[in-house]
Amino acid sequence: MTTDNLKGPSSVIDPHQGMGEALVALQQRRRLIQGLKVSAVWIGLIILVTAAMLMLHISPSYMVQHYDVILQGAGTTLYVSLVSITVATLLALFGSIARLSSNSIAQGISGFYVSLIRGTPLLIQIYVIYLGLPQIGEQLNQLGFPFIGRLFILDAVPAGILALSLNYGAYMTEIFRAGLQSISYGQREAAIALGMTPLQVMRRVVLPQAIRIIIPDVGNQFIAMQKDSALVSVMGVWEITYIANRYARRDSKYMEMFIVAATAYWILTIISSWLQSRLEKRMAQAYER
Amino acid sequence: MSAEPIIQVTGLHKWFAMLHVLSDISLDVEPREVVCIIGRSGSGKSTLLRCINFLEEPSAGKITVDKLVVEAGNKGRKHRKLVHEIRLKTGMVFQEFNLFPHMSVLENVAEGPITVKKMDRSKAVEIAEMNLDRVGLLFKKDEYPNRLSGGQKQRVAIARALAMEPKVMLFDEPTSALDPELIGEVLNVMKKLAEEGTTMLVVTHEMAFAREVADRVVVMAEGEIIEQGKPVDVFNSPRDSRTQALIERYRSGGAK
């Protein structure tokens, strides 16, 4: 079943070598032509959309003048997303281990967390954290616990990060759980038979293998998060969407500003996808030698 | 057979839901003895083996390994500690090898001593290299498992179990997942271990191996031990009709 014998290439020279080379060259040429055609379609679509915009009196000069404020917002978007994906990854790691554990408390807490967060809209979660929690904070202040009370009153950026982390942590818990479960039971058994404790089995055998499977999904979640972070604009965080909205209202240039904003997200995600595919390629080589 | 048995299974039962997989099994294995368990698929022979190191929790009965006694049905910290100690005394080889794919061959074999026994890295590597040499694969120590053939994988798995210096080796159909031409190299390693005096309990379909290497053959059917004895006796004059059928099938070429 798993016995592909990886012996070195035979030293005998194949008299039909040229045939294989020609076929490979043909394949490469076809792939190149296909790629060029697809690129042409993309360029065509972009020209078409641009032409339509110009006909509708969208002002390109306004867009050019204001791309730099959007760029500032992109910094905040990226910062919020990066911090949130890191926290969410940690939450998901512990959440997934808890979901799979036999400990009833750990199982209960993690199951409750995932169910609650996945069952409610992100926007509501943001409102609860930014507008709801300070209410509790105020009450704690009045009751004479200002130190604890202060923890419930969050600035917009930390509140946004907390909301995104909690939300993505719940979804990623399920992704991590699937990743951990995809490691065959035989791996666990081999480790148990050696005498490893459950923690050692997780740390030495299951996690290192599961991480390879999980990493591409974390990349996908990061890309999704960059776009979902637009929701924190409701708290007045100066990220892409908030800035676009502000200028759009002030100058009544809605289409212009939102196109610039959309383009900024688009470029961010294209860069992230590219980084992700590079990472995946490198991961694929990890077991080779 | 005067010495105290190293493995002692007494009154073992195993239920999978409403399926009675093992029924009142009792079996002793003496030090330095090689015992082969044969029987048709589903006869419970693998489950019996897996109950000995508690990969399966027995439903009832008693397991003794090297004077450590564990009663089925116990729970709690003391029980877990005993089970852990039994696992340290038993080395297990699986049908599907179960090598750790993210570790090199050497790391696979040194993993037990380093993580479980908290041994110095250099000492663990020394032990790992010695055991890789025993299975003839020291020259592959820096390879990753996916670059090995099935037979080589299984030999590494044997070295990994040996590196923990167990009192007994448990083999769970070690050649059943192998291409026919790769079975020989694994059986040869096992034969060598037997000759060195390793105590071995082997669940197998390889009748020729059982006949040649085993000190005793145990025949299982429908969750019970139906017959056991010296290979010559069991193979030449089987008493139970099910044993006769098993051996007949093997002789007529349908070894599995």
Coordinates of C-alpha atoms in Angstrom, one line a residue:
Chain A
M1 CA 0.0 0.0 0.0
T2 CA 2.7 2.5 1.0
T3 CA 5.6 0.9 -0.7
D4 CA 6.6 3.3 -3.5
N5 CA 10.2 2.3 -3.7
L6 CA 12.2 5.4 -3.9
K7 CA 15.3 4.1 -5.6
G8 CA 17.5 6.6 -7.5
P9 CA 17.1 7.0 -11.2
S10 CA 18.5 4.1 -13.2
S11 CA 21.8 4.8 -14.8
V12 CA 20.7 3.3 -18.1
I13 CA 19.9 6.0 -20.8
D14 CA 16.4 5.7 -22.3
P15 CA 16.6 5.8 -26.1
H16 CA 13.3 7.6 -26.1
Q17 CA 14.4 10.4 -23.8
G18 CA 13.6 13.0 -26.4
M19 CA 10.0 12.0 -26.6
G20 CA 9.5 12.8 -22.9
E21 CA 11.4 16.1 -23.2
A22 CA 9.2 17.2 -26.1
L23 CA 6.0 16.3 -24.2
V24 CA 7.1 18.2 -21.1
A25 CA 8.0 21.2 -23.3
L26 CA 4.6 21.0 -25.0
Q27 CA 2.8 20.9 -21.7
Q28 CA 4.8 24.0 -20.4
R29 CA 3.9 25.9 -23.6
R30 CA 0.2 25.1 -23.2
R31 CA 0.2 26.2 -19.6
L32 CA 1.9 29.5 -20.5
I33 CA -0.6 30.2 -23.2
Q34 CA -3.5 29.4 -20.9
G35 CA -2.1 31.8 -18.3
L36 CA -1.7 34.6 -20.8
K37 CA -5.3 34.1 -21.9
V38 CA -6.6 34.3 -18.4
S39 CA -4.6 37.4 -17.7
A40 CA -6.1 39.0 -20.8
V41 CA -9.6 38.3 -19.5
W42 CA -8.7 40.0 -16.2
I43 CA -7.3 43.1 -17.9
G44 CA -10.3 43.2 -20.1
L45 CA -12.6 43.1 -17.1
I46 CA -10.7 45.9 -15.3
I47 CA -10.8 48.1 -18.4
L48 CA -14.6 47.4 -18.8
V49 CA -15.3 48.4 -15.1
T50 CA -13.1 51.5 -15.3
A51 CA -14.8 52.6 -18.5
A52 CA -18.2 52.2 -16.9
M53 CA -17.1 54.3 -13.9
L54 CA -15.8 57.1 -16.1
M55 CA -19.1 57.2 -18.0
L56 CA -20.9 57.5 -14.7
H57 CA -18.9 60.6 -13.7
I58 CA -16.8 58.9 -11.0
S59 CA -13.9 61.2 -10.3
P60 CA -10.6 59.4 -10.7
S61 CA -8.7 62.4 -9.5
Y62 CA -10.5 62.4 -6.1
M63 CA -9.6 58.7 -5.8
V64 CA -5.9 59.4 -6.5
Q65 CA -5.9 62.3 -4.0
H66 CA -7.3 60.2 -1.2
Y67 CA -5.6 56.9 -1.5
D68 CA -3.0 57.9 1.1
V69 CA -5.6 58.3 3.9
I70 CA -6.8 54.8 3.0
L71 CA -3.2 53.6 3.2
Q72 CA -3.0 54.9 6.8
G73 CA -6.2 53.0 7.6
A74 CA -4.7 49.9 6.0
G75 CA -1.9 50.0 8.6
T76 CA -4.6 49.8 11.4
T77 CA -6.5 47.1 9.6
L78 CA -3.4 45.0 9.3
Y79 CA -2.4 45.7 12.9
V80 CA -5.8 44.7 14.3
S81 CA -5.9 41.6 12.0
L82 CA -2.4 40.5 12.9
V83 CA -2.9 40.8 16.7
S84 CA -6.4 39.2 16.5
I85 CA -5.3 36.2 14.4
T86 CA -2.5 35.6 16.9
V87 CA -4.8 35.6 19.9
A88 CA -7.4 33.6 18.0
T89 CA -4.8 31.0 17.2
L90 CA -3.9 30.6 20.8
L91 CA -7.6 30.5 21.8
A92 CA -8.2 27.8 19.1
L93 CA -5.3 25.7 20.3
F94 CA -6.5 25.5 23.8
G95 CA -10.1 25.4 22.7
S96 CA -9.6 22.4 20.4
I97 CA -7.5 20.5 23.0
A98 CA -10.3 21.2 25.6
R99 CA -13.0 20.0 23.1
L100 CA -11.2 16.7 22.6
S101 CA -10.3 16.2 26.2
S102 CA -12.1 13.8 28.5
N103 CA -12.3 16.4 31.2
S104 CA -15.9 17.4 31.6
I105 CA -15.2 21.0 32.7
A106 CA -12.8 21.6 29.8
Q107 CA -15.3 20.0 27.4
G108 CA -18.2 22.0 28.8
I109 CA -16.5 25.4 28.7
S110 CA -15.1 25.0 25.2
G111 CA -18.3 23.6 23.8
F112 CA -20.3 26.5 25.3
Y113 CA -17.8 29.1 23.9
V114 CA -17.9 27.7 20.4
S115 CA -21.7 27.4 20.4
L116 CA -22.3 30.9 21.8
I117 CA -19.9 32.7 19.5
R118 CA -20.8 30.8 16.4
G119 CA -24.5 31.2 17.1
T120 CA -24.4 35.0 17.3
P121 CA -23.4 37.7 14.8
L122 CA -20.0 39.3 15.0
L123 CA -21.6 42.7 14.9
I124 CA -23.6 42.0 18.1
Q125 CA -20.4 40.6 19.7
I126 CA -18.7 43.9 18.9
Y127 CA -21.5 45.9 20.4
V128 CA -21.6 43.8 23.5
I129 CA -17.9 44.2 24.1
Y130 CA -17.6 47.9 23.2
L131 CA -21.0 49.2 24.5
G132 CA -22.3 46.5 26.8
L133 CA -19.3 45.7 28.9
P134 CA -18.7 49.3 30.1
Q135 CA -22.1 49.1 31.8
I136 CA -20.8 46.3 33.9
G137 CA -17.6 48.3 34.5
E138 CA -19.5 51.3 35.8
Q139 CA -21.5 49.1 38.2
L140 CA -18.3 47.5 39.5
N141 CA -16.9 51.0 40.0
Q142 CA -19.9 52.0 42.0
L143 CA -19.6 48.9 44.1
G144 CA -16.1 49.8 45.0
F145 CA -14.0 47.6 42.7
P146 CA -12.5 50.3 40.4
F147 CA -9.6 48.0 39.5
I148 CA -11.8 45.3 38.1
G149 CA -14.3 47.8 36.8
R150 CA -11.6 49.4 34.6
L151 CA -11.0 46.1 32.8
F152 CA -14.5 46.2 31.4
I153 CA -14.2 49.6 29.8
L154 CA -12.2 49.1 26.7
D155 CA -10.9 51.6 24.0
A156 CA -12.1 51.0 20.5
V157 CA -8.9 49.2 19.3
P158 CA -8.6 46.7 22.2
A159 CA -12.3 46.1 22.0
G160 CA -12.1 45.4 18.3
I161 CA -9.2 43.0 18.8
L162 CA -11.0 41.2 21.6
A163 CA -14.1 40.8 19.6
L164 CA -12.3 39.5 16.5
S165 CA -10.1 37.2 18.6
L166 CA -13.0 35.7 20.4
N167 CA -15.0 35.3 17.2
Y168 CA -12.3 33.8 15.1
G169 CA -11.0 31.7 18.0
A170 CA -14.4 29.9 18.1
Y171 CA -14.4 29.1 14.4
M172 CA -10.7 28.2 14.5
T173 CA -11.3 25.9 17.4
E174 CA -13.4 23.7 15.1
I175 CA -10.7 23.9 12.4
F176 CA -8.0 22.9 14.9
R177 CA -10.2 20.1 16.3
A178 CA -10.6 18.7 12.8
G179 CA -6.8 19.0 12.3
L180 CA -6.0 17.2 15.5
Q181 CA -8.6 14.5 14.7
S182 CA -7.1 13.9 11.3
I183 CA -4.0 12.5 12.8
S184 CA -4.6 8.7 12.7
Y185 CA -5.4 7.0 15.9
G186 CA -2.4 4.7 15.3
Q187 CA 0.0 7.6 15.9
R188 CA -1.6 8.1 19.3
E189 CA -1.5 4.4 20.1
A190 CA 2.2 4.1 19.1
A191 CA 3.0 7.0 21.5
I192 CA 0.8 5.6 24.3
A193 CA 2.4 2.2 23.9
L194 CA 5.8 3.8 24.3
G195 CA 4.6 5.0 27.7
M196 CA 3.8 8.7 26.9
T197 CA 1.4 10.7 29.0
P198 CA -1.6 12.3 27.2
L199 CA 0.3 15.6 27.3
Q200 CA 3.4 14.1 25.8
V201 CA 1.4 12.4 23.1
M202 CA -0.1 15.8 22.2
R203 CA 3.1 17.8 22.4
R204 CA 5.5 15.4 20.7
V205 CA 3.3 13.4 18.2
V206 CA -0.1 14.9 17.5
L207 CA 0.5 18.7 17.5
P208 CA 3.6 18.7 15.3
Q209 CA 1.7 16.8 12.6
A210 CA -1.6 18.6 13.0
I211 CA 0.1 22.0 12.6
R212 CA 1.1 21.2 9.1
I213 CA -2.6 20.5 8.3
I214 CA -3.9 23.5 10.1
I215 CA -1.5 26.2 8.8
P216 CA -3.2 26.7 5.4
D217 CA -6.5 27.1 7.2
V218 CA -5.1 29.7 9.5
G219 CA -4.0 31.6 6.4
N220 CA -7.6 31.5 5.1
Q221 CA -8.9 32.7 8.3
F222 CA -6.4 35.6 8.3
I223 CA -7.6 36.6 4.9
A224 CA -11.2 36.5 6.0
M225 CA -10.4 38.4 9.1
Q226 CA -8.8 41.3 7.2
K227 CA -12.2 41.9 5.6
D228 CA -14.3 41.2 8.7
S229 CA -12.2 43.8 10.6
A230 CA -14.2 46.3 8.6
L231 CA -16.9 45.8 11.2
V232 CA -14.8 47.4 13.9
S233 CA -15.4 50.7 12.0
V234 CA -18.7 50.9 13.9
M235 CA -16.6 51.7 17.0
G236 CA -14.7 54.5 15.3
V237 CA -11.4 52.7 14.8
W238 CA -9.5 54.5 12.2
E239 CA -9.2 51.6 9.8
I240 CA -9.9 51.4 6.1
T241 CA -13.7 51.3 6.2
Y242 CA -14.1 54.0 8.8
I243 CA -11.9 56.4 6.9
A244 CA -13.6 55.7 3.6
N245 CA -17.0 56.2 5.2
R246 CA -15.9 59.5 6.8
Y247 CA -14.5 61.1 3.6
A248 CA -17.4 59.7 1.5
R249 CA -19.9 61.4 3.7
R250 CA -18.0 64.7 4.0
D251 CA -17.5 65.1 0.2
S252 CA -20.4 63.0 -1.0
K253 CA -18.0 60.8 -2.9
Y254 CA -19.3 57.4 -1.9
M255 CA -18.4 55.4 -5.0
E256 CA -14.9 56.9 -5.2
M257 CA -14.0 56.2 -1.5
F258 CA -15.5 52.8 -1.3
I259 CA -13.8 51.7 -4.5
V260 CA -10.5 52.8 -3.1
A261 CA -11.3 51.0 0.2
A262 CA -12.3 47.8 -1.6
T263 CA -9.1 48.0 -3.7
A264 CA -7.1 48.3 -0.5
Y265 CA -8.7 45.2 1.0
W266 CA -8.3 43.4 -2.3
I267 CA -4.6 44.1 -2.5
L268 CA -4.1 43.1 1.1
T269 CA -5.7 39.8 0.6
I270 CA -3.8 39.2 -2.7
I271 CA -0.6 39.7 -0.8
S272 CA -1.7 37.5 2.0
S273 CA -2.7 34.7 -0.4
W274 CA 0.6 34.9 -2.1
L275 CA 2.5 34.6 1.2
Q276 CA 0.2 31.8 2.2
S277 CA 0.9 29.8 -1.0
R278 CA 4.6 30.3 -0.5
L279 CA 4.4 29.0 3.1
E280 CA 2.4 26.0 2.0
K281 CA 5.0 25.1 -0.6
R282 CA 7.7 25.3 2.1
M283 CA 5.6 23.2 4.5
A284 CA 5.1 20.5 1.8
Q285 CA 8.9 20.1 1.6
A286 CA 9.3 19.7 5.3
Y287 CA 9.4 15.8 5.5
E288 CA 11.5 15.5 2.4
R289 CA 15.2 15.1 2.5
Chain B
M1 CA 9.1 -23.7 32.7
S2 CA 9.9 -23.3 36.4
A3 CA 10.3 -19.5 36.4
E4 CA 7.5 -17.2 37.2
P5 CA 5.5 -16.2 34.1
I6 CA 6.3 -12.8 32.8
I7 CA 2.8 -12.3 31.5
Q8 CA -0.2 -13.7 33.2
V9 CA -3.7 -13.2 31.9
T10 CA -6.4 -14.5 34.1
G11 CA -10.2 -14.7 33.4
L12 CA -10.0 -11.9 30.8
H13 CA -13.2 -10.7 29.2
K14 CA -13.7 -7.9 26.7
W15 CA -16.9 -6.5 25.4
F16 CA -17.3 -4.0 22.6
A17 CA -20.8 -2.8 23.3
M18 CA -22.9 -6.0 23.1
L19 CA -20.2 -8.0 21.4
H20 CA -18.3 -10.5 23.5
V21 CA -14.9 -10.3 21.9
L22 CA -12.9 -12.2 24.5
S23 CA -14.4 -14.7 26.8
D24 CA -12.6 -15.9 29.9
I25 CA -9.1 -16.0 28.5
S26 CA -6.3 -17.2 30.7
L27 CA -2.7 -17.3 29.3
D28 CA 0.8 -17.4 30.7
V29 CA 4.0 -16.4 29.0
E30 CA 7.3 -17.5 30.5
P31 CA 10.5 -15.5 30.3
R32 CA 12.4 -16.0 27.1
E33 CA 9.4 -17.8 25.6
V34 CA 8.1 -17.1 22.1
V35 CA 4.3 -17.5 21.9
C36 CA 2.5 -17.2 18.6
I37 CA -1.3 -16.6 18.6
I38 CA -3.0 -17.7 15.5
G39 CA -6.7 -17.7 14.5
R40 CA -9.0 -16.3 11.9
S41 CA -9.7 -12.6 11.5
G42 CA -12.2 -11.6 14.2
S43 CA -11.2 -14.4 16.6
G44 CA -10.1 -11.8 19.2
K45 CA -6.3 -12.4 19.0
S46 CA -5.4 -8.7 18.4
T47 CA -7.8 -7.6 21.1
L48 CA -6.1 -10.0 23.6
L49 CA -2.7 -8.6 22.7
R50 CA -4.0 -5.0 23.1
C51 CA -5.5 -5.7 26.4
I52 CA -2.1 -6.7 27.8
N53 CA -0.7 -3.2 27.5
F54 CA -4.2 -1.6 28.0
L55 CA -4.6 -0.1 24.6
E56 CA -7.9 -1.7 25.1
E57 CA -9.3 -1.6 28.6
P58 CA -10.3 -5.1 29.7
S59 CA -13.9 -5.5 30.8
A60 CA -13.1 -8.1 33.4
G61 CA -10.2 -10.2 34.6
K62 CA -6.6 -9.6 35.7
I63 CA -3.4 -8.8 33.9
T64 CA 0.0 -9.4 35.4
V65 CA 3.1 -8.2 33.7
D66 CA 6.5 -8.8 35.5
K67 CA 4.8 -8.9 38.9
L68 CA 2.6 -5.8 38.3
V69 CA -1.0 -6.8 38.8
V70 CA -3.8 -4.8 37.3
E71 CA -7.4 -5.7 37.8
A72 CA -9.9 -4.7 35.1
G73 CA -12.5 -2.0 36.0
N74 CA -10.2 0.0 38.3
K75 CA -9.9 3.7 37.8
G76 CA -8.0 6.6 39.3
R77 CA -4.4 7.7 39.6
K78 CA -3.0 4.5 41.1
H79 CA -4.5 2.5 38.3
R80 CA -3.1 4.8 35.6
K81 CA 0.3 4.6 37.2
L82 CA 0.3 0.8 37.1
V83 CA -0.9 0.8 33.5
H84 CA 1.9 3.3 32.7
E85 CA 4.5 0.9 34.3
I86 CA 3.1 -2.0 32.4
R87 CA 3.5 -0.1 29.1
L88 CA 7.1 0.6 30.0
K89 CA 7.7 -3.2 30.4
T90 CA 6.0 -4.0 27.1
G91 CA 7.2 -3.0 23.6
M92 CA 4.5 -3.0 20.9
V93 CA 4.8 -3.4 17.2
F94 CA 1.7 -2.6 15.1
Q95 CA 0.4 -3.9 11.8
E96 CA 0.5 -0.4 10.3
F97 CA 4.0 0.5 11.7
N98 CA 2.8 3.9 13.0
L99 CA 6.2 5.5 12.8
F100 CA 6.1 9.2 13.5
P101 CA 6.4 10.8 10.0
H102 CA 7.7 14.1 11.3
M103 CA 10.8 12.6 12.9
S104 CA 13.8 11.0 11.2
V105 CA 14.4 7.3 11.7
L106 CA 16.9 8.0 14.5
E107 CA 14.5 10.5 16.2
N108 CA 11.7 7.9 16.0
V109 CA 13.8 5.3 17.9
A110 CA 15.3 7.8 20.4
E111 CA 11.9 9.4 21.1
G112 CA 10.9 6.9 23.8
P113 CA 14.1 7.1 25.8
I114 CA 14.2 10.9 25.6
T115 CA 10.6 11.8 26.2
V116 CA 9.4 9.0 28.4
K117 CA 12.6 8.0 30.2
K118 CA 14.0 11.5 30.3
M119 CA 17.3 10.2 29.2
D120 CA 20.2 12.4 28.1
R121 CA 20.1 13.0 24.4
S122 CA 23.5 11.6 23.7
K123 CA 22.8 8.4 25.6
A124 CA 19.4 8.0 23.9
V125 CA 21.0 8.4 20.5
E126 CA 23.6 5.8 21.5
I127 CA 20.8 3.3 22.4
A128 CA 18.8 4.2 19.3
E129 CA 21.8 3.6 17.1
M130 CA 22.5 0.3 18.8
N131 CA 18.9 -0.9 18.2
L132 CA 18.8 0.4 14.6
D133 CA 21.9 -1.7 14.1
R134 CA 20.2 -4.8 15.5
V135 CA 17.5 -4.5 12.8
G136 CA 20.1 -3.7 10.2
L137 CA 19.0 -0.1 9.4
L138 CA 21.6 2.1 11.0
F139 CA 22.5 3.4 7.6
K140 CA 19.0 4.8 7.2
K141 CA 19.1 6.7 10.5
D142 CA 18.8 10.2 8.9
E143 CA 16.0 9.3 6.5
Y144 CA 12.4 10.1 7.1
P145 CA 9.9 7.3 7.3
N146 CA 8.2 8.1 4.0
R147 CA 11.4 7.3 2.2
L148 CA 11.5 3.8 3.5
S149 CA 9.9 0.6 2.2
G150 CA 7.2 -1.1 4.3
G151 CA 9.6 -3.7 5.5
Q152 CA 12.1 -1.1 6.6
K153 CA 9.4 0.9 8.3
Q154 CA 8.4 -2.2 10.3
R155 CA 12.0 -2.9 11.3
V156 CA 12.4 0.7 12.5
A157 CA 9.2 0.2 14.5
I158 CA 10.7 -2.8 16.1
A159 CA 13.9 -0.9 16.9
R160 CA 11.7 1.9 18.4
A161 CA 10.0 -0.6 20.7
L162 CA 13.3 -2.3 21.6
A163 CA 14.9 1.0 22.6
M164 CA 12.7 1.2 25.6
E165 CA 14.3 -2.1 26.8
P166 CA 11.0 -3.8 27.5
K167 CA 10.6 -7.2 29.2
V168 CA 8.2 -8.5 26.6
M169 CA 7.7 -7.6 22.9
L170 CA 4.1 -7.7 21.6
F171 CA 3.7 -8.0 17.9
D172 CA 0.3 -7.3 16.4
E173 CA 0.2 -8.9 12.9
P174 CA 3.5 -7.3 12.1
T175 CA 3.6 -8.5 8.5
S176 CA 0.0 -8.2 7.5
A177 CA 0.3 -4.8 5.9
L178 CA 3.4 -5.7 3.9
D179 CA 3.9 -6.7 0.2
P180 CA 4.8 -10.4 0.1
E181 CA 8.4 -9.7 -1.0
L182 CA 9.0 -7.5 2.1
I183 CA 7.7 -10.0 4.7
G184 CA 10.9 -12.0 4.9
E185 CA 13.1 -9.2 6.2
V186 CA 10.8 -8.5 9.1
L187 CA 10.4 -12.1 10.0
N188 CA 14.2 -12.5 9.9
V189 CA 14.6 -9.7 12.4
M190 CA 12.0 -11.3 14.6
K191 CA 13.6 -14.6 14.4
K192 CA 16.9 -13.1 15.4
L193 CA 15.3 -11.5 18.4
A194 CA 13.8 -14.8 19.4
E195 CA 17.2 -16.5 19.1
E196 CA 18.6 -13.7 21.4
G197 CA 16.2 -14.8 24.1
T198 CA 13.6 -12.0 23.8
T199 CA 10.3 -12.8 25.3
M200 CA 7.8 -12.4 22.5
L201 CA 4.0 -12.6 22.1
V202 CA 3.2 -12.6 18.4
V203 CA -0.2 -12.4 16.8
T204 CA 0.3 -13.6 13.2
H205 CA -1.0 -15.2 10.1
E206 CA 2.4 -16.4 9.2
M207 CA 2.0 -20.1 9.9
A208 CA 5.5 -21.0 8.7
F209 CA 7.0 -18.5 11.1
A210 CA 4.9 -19.8 14.0
R211 CA 5.9 -23.3 13.2
E212 CA 9.6 -22.6 13.0
V213 CA 10.2 -20.0 15.7
A214 CA 7.5 -20.3 18.3
D215 CA 7.9 -22.3 21.5
R216 CA 4.2 -22.5 21.8
V217 CA 1.3 -21.9 19.5
V218 CA -2.0 -20.6 20.9
V219 CA -5.1 -21.0 18.6
M220 CA -8.0 -18.7 19.1
A221 CA -11.6 -18.8 17.7
E222 CA -14.7 -16.8 18.7
G223 CA -13.0 -15.1 21.6
E224 CA -11.6 -18.2 23.2
I225 CA -8.4 -20.1 23.3
I226 CA -9.4 -23.4 21.7
E227 CA -6.0 -25.1 21.6
Q228 CA -2.4 -24.6 22.5
G229 CA 0.8 -26.5 22.5
K230 CA 4.1 -27.1 20.8
P231 CA 4.0 -26.1 17.1
V232 CA 4.7 -29.7 16.1
D233 CA 1.7 -30.9 17.9
V234 CA -0.7 -28.2 16.9
F235 CA 0.3 -28.2 13.3
N236 CA 0.7 -32.0 12.8
S237 CA -2.2 -33.2 15.0
P238 CA -4.7 -30.4 15.7
R239 CA -7.4 -31.6 18.0
D240 CA -10.1 -28.9 17.4
S241 CA -11.9 -29.0 14.1
R242 CA -11.5 -25.2 13.8
T243 CA -7.8 -25.5 14.1
Q244 CA -7.8 -28.3 11.5
A245 CA -9.7 -25.9 9.2
L246 CA -7.3 -23.1 9.8
I247 CA -4.2 -25.2 9.1
E248 CA -5.9 -26.8 6.1
R249 CA -6.6 -23.4 4.6
Y250 CA -3.0 -22.4 5.1
R251 CA -1.7 -25.6 3.5
S252 CA -4.0 -25.1 0.5
G253 CA -2.4 -21.7 -0.1
G254 CA -4.9 -19.3 1.3
A255 CA -2.6 -18.2 4.0
K256 CA -4.7 -15.3 5.1

